[in-house]
Coordinates of C-alpha atoms in Angstrom, one line a residue:
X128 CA 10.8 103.3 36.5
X129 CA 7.8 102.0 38.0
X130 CA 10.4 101.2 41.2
X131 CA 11.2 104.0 41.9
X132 CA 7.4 105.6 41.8
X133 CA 7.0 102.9 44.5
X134 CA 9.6 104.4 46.2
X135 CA 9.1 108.1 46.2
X136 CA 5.5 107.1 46.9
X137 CA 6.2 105.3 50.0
X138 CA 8.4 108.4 51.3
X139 CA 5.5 111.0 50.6
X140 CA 2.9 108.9 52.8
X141 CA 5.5 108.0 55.7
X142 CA 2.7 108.0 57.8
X143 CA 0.8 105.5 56.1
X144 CA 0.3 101.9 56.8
X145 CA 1.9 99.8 54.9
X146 CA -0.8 97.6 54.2
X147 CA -3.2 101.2 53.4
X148 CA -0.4 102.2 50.9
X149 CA -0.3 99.1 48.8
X150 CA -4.1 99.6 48.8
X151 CA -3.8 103.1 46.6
X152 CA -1.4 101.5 43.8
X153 CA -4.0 100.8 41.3
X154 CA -1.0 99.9 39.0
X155 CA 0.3 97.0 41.3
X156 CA -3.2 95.4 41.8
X157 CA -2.9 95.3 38.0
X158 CA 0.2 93.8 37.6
X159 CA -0.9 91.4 40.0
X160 CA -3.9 90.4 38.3
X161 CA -2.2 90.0 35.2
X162 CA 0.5 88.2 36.3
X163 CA -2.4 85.8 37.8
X164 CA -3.9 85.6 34.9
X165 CA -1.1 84.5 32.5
X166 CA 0.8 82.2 35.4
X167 CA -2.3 81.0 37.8
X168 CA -1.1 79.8 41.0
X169 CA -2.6 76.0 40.6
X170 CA -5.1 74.5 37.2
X171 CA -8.1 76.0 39.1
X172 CA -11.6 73.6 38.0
X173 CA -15.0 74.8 38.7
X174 CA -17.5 71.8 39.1
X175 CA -21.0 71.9 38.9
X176 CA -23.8 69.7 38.5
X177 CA -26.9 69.8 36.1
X178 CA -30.4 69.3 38.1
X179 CA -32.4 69.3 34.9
X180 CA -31.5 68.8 31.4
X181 CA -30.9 72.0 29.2
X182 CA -29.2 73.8 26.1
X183 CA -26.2 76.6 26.5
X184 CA -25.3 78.1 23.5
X185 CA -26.2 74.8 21.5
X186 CA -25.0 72.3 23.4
X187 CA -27.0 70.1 25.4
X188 CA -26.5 69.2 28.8
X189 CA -28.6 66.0 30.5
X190 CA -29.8 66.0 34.4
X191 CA -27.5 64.9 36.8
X192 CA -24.8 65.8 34.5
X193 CA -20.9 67.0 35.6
X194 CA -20.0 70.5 33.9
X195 CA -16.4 70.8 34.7
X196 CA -15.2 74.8 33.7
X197 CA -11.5 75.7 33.6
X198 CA -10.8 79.3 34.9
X199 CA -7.3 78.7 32.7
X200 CA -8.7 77.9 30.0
X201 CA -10.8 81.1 30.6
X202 CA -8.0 83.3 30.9
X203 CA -6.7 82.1 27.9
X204 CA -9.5 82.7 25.9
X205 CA -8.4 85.3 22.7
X206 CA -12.4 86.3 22.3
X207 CA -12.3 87.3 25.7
X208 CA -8.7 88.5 25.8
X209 CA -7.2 90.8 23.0
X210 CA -3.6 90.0 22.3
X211 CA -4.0 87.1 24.7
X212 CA -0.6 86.0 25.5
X213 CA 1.0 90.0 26.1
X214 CA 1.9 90.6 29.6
X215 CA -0.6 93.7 29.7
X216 CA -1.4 95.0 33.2
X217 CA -3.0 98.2 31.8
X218 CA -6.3 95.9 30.6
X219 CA -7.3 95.3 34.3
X220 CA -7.4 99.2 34.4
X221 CA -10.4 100.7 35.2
X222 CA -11.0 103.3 32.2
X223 CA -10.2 99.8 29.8
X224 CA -13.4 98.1 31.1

C-alpha cells in the first residue's frame, strides 16, 4: 500500500528532484524516525560533567562529577513512550505532538 503511494507519487512530480520529493513524504520521515528509535544505529552515550554540586529530581550530583545519559535508554522509556515496543510511525506525526 504505502509502496505504491510512493510510486504514484513519484510519477505526479516527474519534475521534481529526487532529493525535493523525499523531502514532502511526511510519512517516510516517520518511519524513519521510528525505525531509529526502536533499532538505533550504534548505543549512543551522552557525557557530561558536573561544575558544581546539585540535586535533579532528588538525586544528588557532586562537582566534577561524570553524568553519563543513554539516548537508548531514552527511547525506551514507557513514561515517555506509550506502548513502547509497537513499531508506530504515526507518533512522530505532527498532529500527535
Amino acid at each position: 500500500m504505502l509502496c505504491s503511494k510512493t510510486f504514484i507519487l513519484i510519477q505526479k512530480n516527474a519534475e521534481m528532484g529526487f532529493y525535493e520529493l523525499v523531502n514532502t513524504m511526511e510519512y517516510l520521515d516517520c518511519v524513519v524516525k521510528e525505525s531509529l528509535r526502536l533499532f538505533p544505529l550504534e548505543r549512543s552515550l551522552i557525557n557530561r560533567e558536573c561544575y558544581r554540586s546539585c540535586t535533579i529530581n532528588g538525586v544528588f550530583f557532586p562537582a566534577n562529577a561524570e553524568v553519563v545519559l543513554s539516548t537508548m535508554l531514552q527511547d525506551k522509556d514507557p513514561s515517555a513512550w506509550p506502548d513502547v515496543l509497537k513499531f508506530d510511525p504515526e507518533r512522530y506525526l505532527k498532529n500527535n505532538f
